[in-house]
XYZ file of C-alpha atoms in Angstrom:
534
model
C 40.023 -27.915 45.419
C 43.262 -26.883 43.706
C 46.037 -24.964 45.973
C 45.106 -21.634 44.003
C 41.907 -22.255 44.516
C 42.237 -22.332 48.393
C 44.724 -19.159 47.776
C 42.154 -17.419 46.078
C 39.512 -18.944 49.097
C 42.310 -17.366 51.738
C 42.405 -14.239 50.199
C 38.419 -13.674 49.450
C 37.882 -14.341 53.544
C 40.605 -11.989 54.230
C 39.317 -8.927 52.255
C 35.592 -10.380 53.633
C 36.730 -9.697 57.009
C 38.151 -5.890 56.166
C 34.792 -5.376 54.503
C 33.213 -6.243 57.795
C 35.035 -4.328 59.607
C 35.334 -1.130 57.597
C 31.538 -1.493 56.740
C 31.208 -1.170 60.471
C 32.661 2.341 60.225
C 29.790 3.436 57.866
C 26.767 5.910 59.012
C 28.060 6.917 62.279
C 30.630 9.832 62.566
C 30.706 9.091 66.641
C 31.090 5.472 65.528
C 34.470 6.173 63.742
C 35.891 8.191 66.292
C 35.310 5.570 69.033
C 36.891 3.116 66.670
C 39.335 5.670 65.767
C 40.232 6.444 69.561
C 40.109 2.564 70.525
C 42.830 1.823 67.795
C 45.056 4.556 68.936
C 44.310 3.445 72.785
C 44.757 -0.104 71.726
C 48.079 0.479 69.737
C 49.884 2.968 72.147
C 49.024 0.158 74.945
C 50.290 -2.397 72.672
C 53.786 -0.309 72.095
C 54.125 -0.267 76.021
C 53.596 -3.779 76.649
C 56.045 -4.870 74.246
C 58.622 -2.306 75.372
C 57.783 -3.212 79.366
C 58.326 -7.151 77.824
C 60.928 -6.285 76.390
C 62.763 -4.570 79.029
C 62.510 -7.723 81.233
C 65.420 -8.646 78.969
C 67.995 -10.391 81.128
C 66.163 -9.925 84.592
C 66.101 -13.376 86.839
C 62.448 -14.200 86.498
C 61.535 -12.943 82.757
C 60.858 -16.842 82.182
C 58.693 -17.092 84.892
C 56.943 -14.153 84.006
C 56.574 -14.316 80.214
C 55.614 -18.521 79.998
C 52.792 -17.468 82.540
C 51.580 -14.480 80.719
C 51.621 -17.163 77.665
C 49.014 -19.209 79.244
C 47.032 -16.433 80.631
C 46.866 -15.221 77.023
C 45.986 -19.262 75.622
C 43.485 -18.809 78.863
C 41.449 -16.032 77.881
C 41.432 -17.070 73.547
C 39.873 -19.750 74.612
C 36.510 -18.549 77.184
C 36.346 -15.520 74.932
C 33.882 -16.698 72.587
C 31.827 -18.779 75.195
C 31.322 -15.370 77.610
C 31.327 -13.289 74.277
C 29.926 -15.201 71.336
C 28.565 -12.071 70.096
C 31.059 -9.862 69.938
C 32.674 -11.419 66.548
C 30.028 -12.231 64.060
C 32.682 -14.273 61.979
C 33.169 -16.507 64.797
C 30.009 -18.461 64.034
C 30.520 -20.468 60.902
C 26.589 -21.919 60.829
C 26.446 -18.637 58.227
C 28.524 -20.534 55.521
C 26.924 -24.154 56.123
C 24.892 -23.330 52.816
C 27.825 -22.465 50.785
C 30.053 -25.193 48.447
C 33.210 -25.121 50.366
C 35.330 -28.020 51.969
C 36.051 -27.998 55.674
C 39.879 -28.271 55.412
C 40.374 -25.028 52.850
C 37.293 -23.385 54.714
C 39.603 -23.680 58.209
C 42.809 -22.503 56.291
C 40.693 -19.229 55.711
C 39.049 -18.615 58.508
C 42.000 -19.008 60.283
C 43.345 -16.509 57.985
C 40.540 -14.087 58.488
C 41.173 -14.568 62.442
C 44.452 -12.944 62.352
C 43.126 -9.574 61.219
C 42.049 -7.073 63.940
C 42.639 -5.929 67.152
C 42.539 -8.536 69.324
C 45.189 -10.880 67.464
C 47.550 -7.528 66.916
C 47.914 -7.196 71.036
C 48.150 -10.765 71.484
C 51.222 -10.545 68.884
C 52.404 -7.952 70.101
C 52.620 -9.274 73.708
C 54.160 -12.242 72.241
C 56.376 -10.646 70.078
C 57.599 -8.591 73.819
C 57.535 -11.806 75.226
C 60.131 -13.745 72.892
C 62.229 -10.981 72.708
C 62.423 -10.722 77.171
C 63.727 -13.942 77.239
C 65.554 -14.316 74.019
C 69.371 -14.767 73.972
C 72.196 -15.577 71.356
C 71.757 -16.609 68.070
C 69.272 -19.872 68.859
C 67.410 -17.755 71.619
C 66.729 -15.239 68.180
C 65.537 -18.067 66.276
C 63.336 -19.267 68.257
C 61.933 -15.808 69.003
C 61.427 -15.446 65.399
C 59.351 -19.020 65.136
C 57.856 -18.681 69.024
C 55.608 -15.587 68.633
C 53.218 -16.145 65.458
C 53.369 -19.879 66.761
C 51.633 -18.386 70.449
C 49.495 -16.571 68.414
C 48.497 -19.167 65.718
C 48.025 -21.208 68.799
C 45.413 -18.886 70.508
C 43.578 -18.475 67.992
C 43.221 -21.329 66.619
C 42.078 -22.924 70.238
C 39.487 -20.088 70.222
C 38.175 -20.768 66.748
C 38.137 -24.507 67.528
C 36.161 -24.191 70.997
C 33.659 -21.591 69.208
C 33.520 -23.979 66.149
C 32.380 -26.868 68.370
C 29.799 -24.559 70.556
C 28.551 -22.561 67.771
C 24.512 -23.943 68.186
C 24.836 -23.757 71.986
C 26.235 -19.905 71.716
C 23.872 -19.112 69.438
C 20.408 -20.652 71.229
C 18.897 -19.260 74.169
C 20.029 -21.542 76.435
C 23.609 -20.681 75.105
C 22.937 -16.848 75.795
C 22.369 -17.335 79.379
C 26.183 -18.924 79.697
C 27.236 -15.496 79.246
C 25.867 -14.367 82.781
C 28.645 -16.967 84.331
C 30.805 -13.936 82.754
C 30.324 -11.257 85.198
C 30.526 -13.601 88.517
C 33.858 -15.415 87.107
C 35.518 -12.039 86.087
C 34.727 -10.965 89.531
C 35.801 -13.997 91.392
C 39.094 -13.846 89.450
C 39.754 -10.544 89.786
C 39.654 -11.001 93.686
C 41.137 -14.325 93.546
C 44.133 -12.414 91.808
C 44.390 -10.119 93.867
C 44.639 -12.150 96.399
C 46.751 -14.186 95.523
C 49.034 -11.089 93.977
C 48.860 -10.051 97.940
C 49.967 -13.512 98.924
C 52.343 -13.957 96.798
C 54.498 -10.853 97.655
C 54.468 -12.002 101.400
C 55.658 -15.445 100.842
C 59.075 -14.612 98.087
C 57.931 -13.054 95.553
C 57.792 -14.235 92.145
C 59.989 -16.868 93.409
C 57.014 -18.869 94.435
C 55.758 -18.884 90.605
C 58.539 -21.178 89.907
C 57.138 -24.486 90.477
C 54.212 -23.221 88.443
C 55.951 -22.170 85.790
C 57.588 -25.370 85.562
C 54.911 -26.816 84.676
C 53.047 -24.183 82.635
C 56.103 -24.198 80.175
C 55.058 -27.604 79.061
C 51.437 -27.085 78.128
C 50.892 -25.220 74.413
C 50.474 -23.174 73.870
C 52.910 -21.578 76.392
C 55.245 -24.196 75.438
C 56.320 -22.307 72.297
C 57.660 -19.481 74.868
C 59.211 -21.986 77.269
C 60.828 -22.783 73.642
C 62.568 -19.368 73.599
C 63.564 -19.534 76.682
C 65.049 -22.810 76.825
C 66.870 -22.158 73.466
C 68.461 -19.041 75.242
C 70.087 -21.314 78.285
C 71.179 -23.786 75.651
C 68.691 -26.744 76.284
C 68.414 -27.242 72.787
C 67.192 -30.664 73.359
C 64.218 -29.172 75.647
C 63.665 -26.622 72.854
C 62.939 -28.918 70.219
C 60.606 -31.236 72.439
C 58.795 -27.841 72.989
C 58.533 -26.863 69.644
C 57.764 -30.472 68.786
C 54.755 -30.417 71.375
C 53.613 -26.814 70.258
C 53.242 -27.857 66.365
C 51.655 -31.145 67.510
C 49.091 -29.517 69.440
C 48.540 -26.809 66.824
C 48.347 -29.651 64.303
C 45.509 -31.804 66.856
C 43.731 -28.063 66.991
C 43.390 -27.578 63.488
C 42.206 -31.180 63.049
C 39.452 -30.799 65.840
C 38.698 -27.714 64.460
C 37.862 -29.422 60.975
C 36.354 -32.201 62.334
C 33.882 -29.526 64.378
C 32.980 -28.241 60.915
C 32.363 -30.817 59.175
C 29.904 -32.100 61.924
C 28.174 -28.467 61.545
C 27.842 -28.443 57.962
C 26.413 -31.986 57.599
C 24.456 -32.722 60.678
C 20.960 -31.040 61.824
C 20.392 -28.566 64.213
C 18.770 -30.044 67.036
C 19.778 -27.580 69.823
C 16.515 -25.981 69.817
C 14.394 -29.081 69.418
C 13.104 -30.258 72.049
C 9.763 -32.286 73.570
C 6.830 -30.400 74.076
C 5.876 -30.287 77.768
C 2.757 -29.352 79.279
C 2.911 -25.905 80.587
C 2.839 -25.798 84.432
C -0.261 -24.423 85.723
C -0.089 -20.474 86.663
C -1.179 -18.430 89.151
C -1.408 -18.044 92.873
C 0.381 -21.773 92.931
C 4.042 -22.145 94.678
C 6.054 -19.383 95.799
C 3.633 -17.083 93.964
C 1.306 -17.696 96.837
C 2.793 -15.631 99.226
C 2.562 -12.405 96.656
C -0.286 -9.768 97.848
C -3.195 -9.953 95.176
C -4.016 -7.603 92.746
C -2.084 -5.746 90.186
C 0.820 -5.433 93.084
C 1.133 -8.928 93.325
C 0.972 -9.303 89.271
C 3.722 -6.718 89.008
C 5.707 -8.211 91.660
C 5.711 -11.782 90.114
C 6.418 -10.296 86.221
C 9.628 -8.330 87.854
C 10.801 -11.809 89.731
C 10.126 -13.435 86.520
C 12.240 -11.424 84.516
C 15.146 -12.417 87.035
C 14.513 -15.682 86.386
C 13.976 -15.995 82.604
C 15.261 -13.259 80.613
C 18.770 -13.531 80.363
C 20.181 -9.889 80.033
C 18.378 -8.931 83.462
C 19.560 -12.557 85.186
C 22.943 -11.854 84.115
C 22.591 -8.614 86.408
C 21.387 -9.483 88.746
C 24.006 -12.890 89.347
C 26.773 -10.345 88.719
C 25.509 -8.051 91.593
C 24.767 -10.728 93.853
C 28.317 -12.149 93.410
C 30.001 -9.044 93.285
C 28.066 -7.735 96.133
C 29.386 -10.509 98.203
C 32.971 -11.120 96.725
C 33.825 -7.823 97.123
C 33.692 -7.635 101.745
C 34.262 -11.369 101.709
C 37.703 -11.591 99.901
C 38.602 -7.908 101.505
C 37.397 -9.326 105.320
C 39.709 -12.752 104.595
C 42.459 -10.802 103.320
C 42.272 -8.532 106.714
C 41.848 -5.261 104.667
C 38.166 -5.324 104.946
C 35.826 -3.304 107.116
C 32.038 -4.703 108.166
C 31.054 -0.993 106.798
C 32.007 -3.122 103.168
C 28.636 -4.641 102.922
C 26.737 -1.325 101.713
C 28.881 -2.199 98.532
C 26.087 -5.349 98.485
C 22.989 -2.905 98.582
C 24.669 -0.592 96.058
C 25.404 -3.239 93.551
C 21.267 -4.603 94.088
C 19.983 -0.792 94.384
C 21.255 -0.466 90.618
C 18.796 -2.936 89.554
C 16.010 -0.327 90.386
C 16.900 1.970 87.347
C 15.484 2.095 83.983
C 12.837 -0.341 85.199
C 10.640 0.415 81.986
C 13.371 -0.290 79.943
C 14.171 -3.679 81.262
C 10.396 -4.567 79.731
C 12.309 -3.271 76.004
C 9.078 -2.990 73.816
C 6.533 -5.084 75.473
C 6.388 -2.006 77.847
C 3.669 -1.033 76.021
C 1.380 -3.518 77.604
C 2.227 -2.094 80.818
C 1.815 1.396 79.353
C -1.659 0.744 78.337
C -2.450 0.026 82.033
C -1.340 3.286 83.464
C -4.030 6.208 83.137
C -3.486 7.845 86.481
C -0.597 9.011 88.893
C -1.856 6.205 91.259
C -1.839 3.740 88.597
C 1.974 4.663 88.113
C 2.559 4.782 91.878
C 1.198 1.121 92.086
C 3.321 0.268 89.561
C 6.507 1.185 90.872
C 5.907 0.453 94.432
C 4.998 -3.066 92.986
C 8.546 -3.242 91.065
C 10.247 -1.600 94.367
C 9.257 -4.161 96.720
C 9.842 -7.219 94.435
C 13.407 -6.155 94.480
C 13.286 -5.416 98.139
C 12.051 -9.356 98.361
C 15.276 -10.445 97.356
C 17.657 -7.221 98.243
C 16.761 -6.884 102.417
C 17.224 -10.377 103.015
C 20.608 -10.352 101.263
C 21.899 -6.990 102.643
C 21.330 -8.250 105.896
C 23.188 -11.892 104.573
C 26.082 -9.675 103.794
C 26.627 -7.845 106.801
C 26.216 -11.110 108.521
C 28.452 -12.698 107.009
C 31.215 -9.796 106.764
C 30.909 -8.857 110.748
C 31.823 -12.695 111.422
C 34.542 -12.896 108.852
C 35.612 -9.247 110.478
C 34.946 -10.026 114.209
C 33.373 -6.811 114.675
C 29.988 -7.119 116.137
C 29.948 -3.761 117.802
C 29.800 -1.991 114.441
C 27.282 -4.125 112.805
C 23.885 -2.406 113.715
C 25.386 1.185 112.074
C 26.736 -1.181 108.695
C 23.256 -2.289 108.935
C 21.237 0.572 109.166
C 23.721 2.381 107.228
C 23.043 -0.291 104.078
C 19.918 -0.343 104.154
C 19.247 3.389 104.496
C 21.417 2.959 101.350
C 19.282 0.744 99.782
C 16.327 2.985 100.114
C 17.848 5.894 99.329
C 19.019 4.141 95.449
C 15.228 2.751 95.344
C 14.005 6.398 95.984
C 16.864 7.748 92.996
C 15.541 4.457 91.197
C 12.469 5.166 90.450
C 12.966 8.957 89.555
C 15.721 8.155 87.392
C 13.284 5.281 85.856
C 10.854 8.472 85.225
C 12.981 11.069 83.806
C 15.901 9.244 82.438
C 14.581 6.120 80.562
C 16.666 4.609 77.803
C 16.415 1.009 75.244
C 17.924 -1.676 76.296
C 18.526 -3.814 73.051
C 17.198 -7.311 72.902
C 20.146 -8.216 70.369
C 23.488 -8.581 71.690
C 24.298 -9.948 75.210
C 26.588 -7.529 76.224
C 24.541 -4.331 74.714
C 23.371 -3.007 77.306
C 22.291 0.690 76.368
C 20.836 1.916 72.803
C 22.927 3.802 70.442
C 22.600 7.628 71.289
C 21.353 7.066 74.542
C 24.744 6.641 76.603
C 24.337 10.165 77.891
C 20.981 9.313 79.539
C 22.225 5.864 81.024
C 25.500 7.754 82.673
C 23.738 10.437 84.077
C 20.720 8.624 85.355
C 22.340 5.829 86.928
C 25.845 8.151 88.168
C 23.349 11.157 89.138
C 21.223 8.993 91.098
C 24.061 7.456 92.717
C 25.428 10.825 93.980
C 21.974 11.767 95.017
C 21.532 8.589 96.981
C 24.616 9.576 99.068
C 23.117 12.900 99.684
C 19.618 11.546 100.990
C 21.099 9.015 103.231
C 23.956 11.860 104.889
C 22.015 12.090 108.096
C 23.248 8.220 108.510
C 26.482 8.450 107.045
C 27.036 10.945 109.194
C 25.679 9.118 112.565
C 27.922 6.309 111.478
C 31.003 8.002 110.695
C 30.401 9.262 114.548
C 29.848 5.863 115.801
C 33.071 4.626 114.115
C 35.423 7.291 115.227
C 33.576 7.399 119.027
C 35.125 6.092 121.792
C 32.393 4.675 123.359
C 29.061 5.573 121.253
C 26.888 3.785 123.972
C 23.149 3.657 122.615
C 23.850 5.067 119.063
C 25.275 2.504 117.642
C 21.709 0.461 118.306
C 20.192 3.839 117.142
C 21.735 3.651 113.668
C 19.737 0.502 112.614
C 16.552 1.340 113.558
C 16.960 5.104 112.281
C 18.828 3.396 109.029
C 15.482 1.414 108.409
C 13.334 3.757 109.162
C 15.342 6.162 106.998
C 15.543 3.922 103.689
C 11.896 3.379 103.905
C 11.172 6.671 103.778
C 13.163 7.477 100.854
C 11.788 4.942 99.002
C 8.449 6.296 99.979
C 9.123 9.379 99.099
C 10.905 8.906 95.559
C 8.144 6.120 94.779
C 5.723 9.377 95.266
C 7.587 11.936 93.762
C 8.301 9.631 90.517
C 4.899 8.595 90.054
C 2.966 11.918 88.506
C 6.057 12.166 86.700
C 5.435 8.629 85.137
C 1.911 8.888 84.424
C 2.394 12.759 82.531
C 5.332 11.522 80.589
C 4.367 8.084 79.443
C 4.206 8.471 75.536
C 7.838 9.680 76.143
C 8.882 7.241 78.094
C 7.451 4.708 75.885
C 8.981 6.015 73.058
C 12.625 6.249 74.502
C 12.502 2.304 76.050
C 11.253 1.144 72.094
C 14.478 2.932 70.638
C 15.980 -0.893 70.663
């Protein structure tokens, strides 16, 4: 292929990718305001970064600061499109294995392509911030000038290689389900950075980053910042070994990258062959067993299943269970915490009891045809109710365990107790109503689309209504605990708030189980229609 040809390759991929994204815009008047309102939210954040960067400008640890933010940015380019491998369509080049084209002019314009939007303008933008923080005389400038679009080239080019050479596991099932890791490692690092933000500020400051740095600065792509910096104190020999090592490993990128594509575009895809194996025998066998018979035990094991197998429900319910843990653990270690912290564990699980009909997305319609009575709904959701109790008592109670050891408070933990799980009821009691009168689509396409378009309004106000509402049931034992925390000596009531907490929680569950069943059964074609939207 001639060099105008690739030019003209470049170029076509270029406008391809403005197409895509400006056919995006089309059809939806609310769609081009949210797009409209992200890029002026995304912009105006991008202009303060690079001005806070920026002012950094001759402060004692801009290097430290500006190398790390260098890898964090190189960091999150490259697990992007393994948590997210949907949210780019252009980022899976199995669409183009059909087409004539060579892998090495194919990479020069996807790479190309990559560079428009708004992810890489905030990652230039930080870098551009970042060069210019740490940038100093005339060499400092030059570097500056070849140090940013060499960070971005970098990120993006790592995150087009690792998507290149995952494409067929991204894109199978089995690929899908890696994006539930998403939620529990976004949660573990956000307390593990907070954490360590805490730590840090006790023991020196940013100080303490300095032997990390040190060795940060040497690993591209931050190395083409630690460039700009070590231009600026005159290490010109460093700065070239830096710049050396960033083009080298841009250069070994782009080659991996090419190689990755080639492999695509002339091998099979065998990701989704595989052996046939006999299929296990059904039933009453294993765990199942222990499920009460009947259509409550059938409902029961088709909810546990869904935990298990489909992957947009298993990725909520790993991200409560971590969360719901992370959340008293890290605050109980870091000695902020409070054993009253694990209702944050029956909150995150209680969710899980909304828009139950729309977790089955069409095949609720099986269900549906099922239903001809208020105590055919009532069976229903009291089956659905106490599979998610099967898993959500056992772990409340886990996670006050747990947090009144880490704490050292045992006095307190029969109110947390009875005050979670009176929690817990309460959202399965909001659960189910909300279920009823607020259902909404959950599309199958997309693992990070969680609601149907033009039914955001019913999502917010179910699942934020019913949370408000579950405060408001369980009062009575908010308010007994609030007494037994601020009592001197609360004698008997603080054994009194767990019973009363259980006792409480079942009843609301009860009683919204009850109330949302006639409301099920008389509403069904609607409810049918709105979880089929998807």
């Amino acid at each position: 292929m001639s060099r105008t040809a690739e030019a003209s390759l470049t170029s076509l991929f270029v406008r391809l990718k403005l197409s895509l994204m400006r056919n995006g815009l089309k059809g939806s008047s609310k769609r081009k305001a949210v797009w409209i309102i992200s890029l002026v939210i995304s912009l105006g954040f991008c202009a303060l970064a690079t001005l806070g960067l920026a002012l950094l400008h001759g402060h004692a640890h801009a290097g430290t600061v500006v190398v790390l933010l260098g890898a964090i940015l190189a960091l999150s380019w490259t697990v992007m499109p393994l948590f997210f491998p949907t949210g780019d369509e252009t980022l899976d080049p199995s669409r183009l294995v059909m087409l004539p084209l060579r892998p090495r002019p194919l990479v020069r314009a996807l790479l190309a392509s990559s560079l428009v939007g708004l992810g890489p303008l905030f990652t230039l933008c930080l870098a551009v911030g970042s060069a210019a923080a740490v940038a100093h005389g005339p060499a400092g400038i030059a570097a500056a000038v070849l140090g940013a679009p060499l960070l971005l080239l970098g990120c993006v080019a790592l995150a087009r290689a690792v998507a290149t050479a995952n494409v067929r596991l991204l894109t199978s099932r089995k690929g899908r389900d890696l994006a539930l890791l998403s939620g529990l490692l976004i949660a573990v690092g956000a307390q593990v950075a907070n954490f360590a933000g805490q730590r840090l500020f006790q023991q020196g400051g940013l100080t303490a980053l300095e032997p990390v740095e040190a060795i940060v600065r040497w690993l591209p792509p931050a190395t083409a910042v630690g460039m700009v910096d070590s231009a600026s104190e005159g290490s010109y020999g460093t700065a070239a070994a830096q710049l050396a090592l960033t083009l080298a490993a841009l250069a070994l990128l782009l080659r991996f990258w090419e190689r990755s594509l080639t492999k695509l575009m002339v091998s099979p895809d065998g990701s989704t062959l595989a052996a046939a194996k006999p299929e296990k025998e059904r039933g009453t066998s294993g765990v199942w067993a222990f499920l009460p018979g009947g259509r409550t035990g059938a409902a029961m094991q088709r909810t546990l299943r869904y935990v298990v197998r489909d992957p947009k429900t298993k990725s909520a319910w790993v991200s409560a269970l971590a969360i719901g843990l992370i959340v008293p653990v890290f605050n109980a270690v870091q000695g902020t915490g409070s054993v009253y912290f694990a209702c944050f564990g029956a909150g995150m699980l209680g969710v899980q009891m909304y828009n139950q009909f729309g977790q089955d997305t069409s095949a609720f319609w099986m269900v549906a045809q099922t239903i001809s009575s208020p105590r055919d709904a009532y069976v229903e959701l009291r089956a659905r109710a106490g599979a998610l109790a099967l898993v959500t008592v056992p772990y409340t109670v886990l996670v006050t365990v747990v947090t009144a050891a880490l704490i050292g408070n045992w006095s307190r933990f029969p109110a947390a107790l009875g005050l979670a799980l009176a929690l817990l009821g309460s959202m399965l009691c909001t659960g189910a109503l909300a279920s009823a009168h607020f259902p909404y689509s959950i599309p199958t396409e997309g693992a990070f689309k969680n609601v149907a378009p033009g039914q955001a309004g019913l999502a917010w106000l179910g699942i934020f209504g019913g949370m408000v509402t579950s405060a408001v049931i369980c009062s009575p034992v908010i308010a007994l605990t609030i007494y037994v925390s601020l009592a001197d000596d609360p004698g008997t009531l603080t054994w009194l708030a767990l019973p009363l907490g259980i006792a409480w929680g079942a009843l609301a569950a009860w009683a919204g189980l009850r109330l949302a069943a006639p409301a099920v059964s008389r509403k069904l074609p609607e409810i049918l229609l709105a979880v089929s939207k998807g």
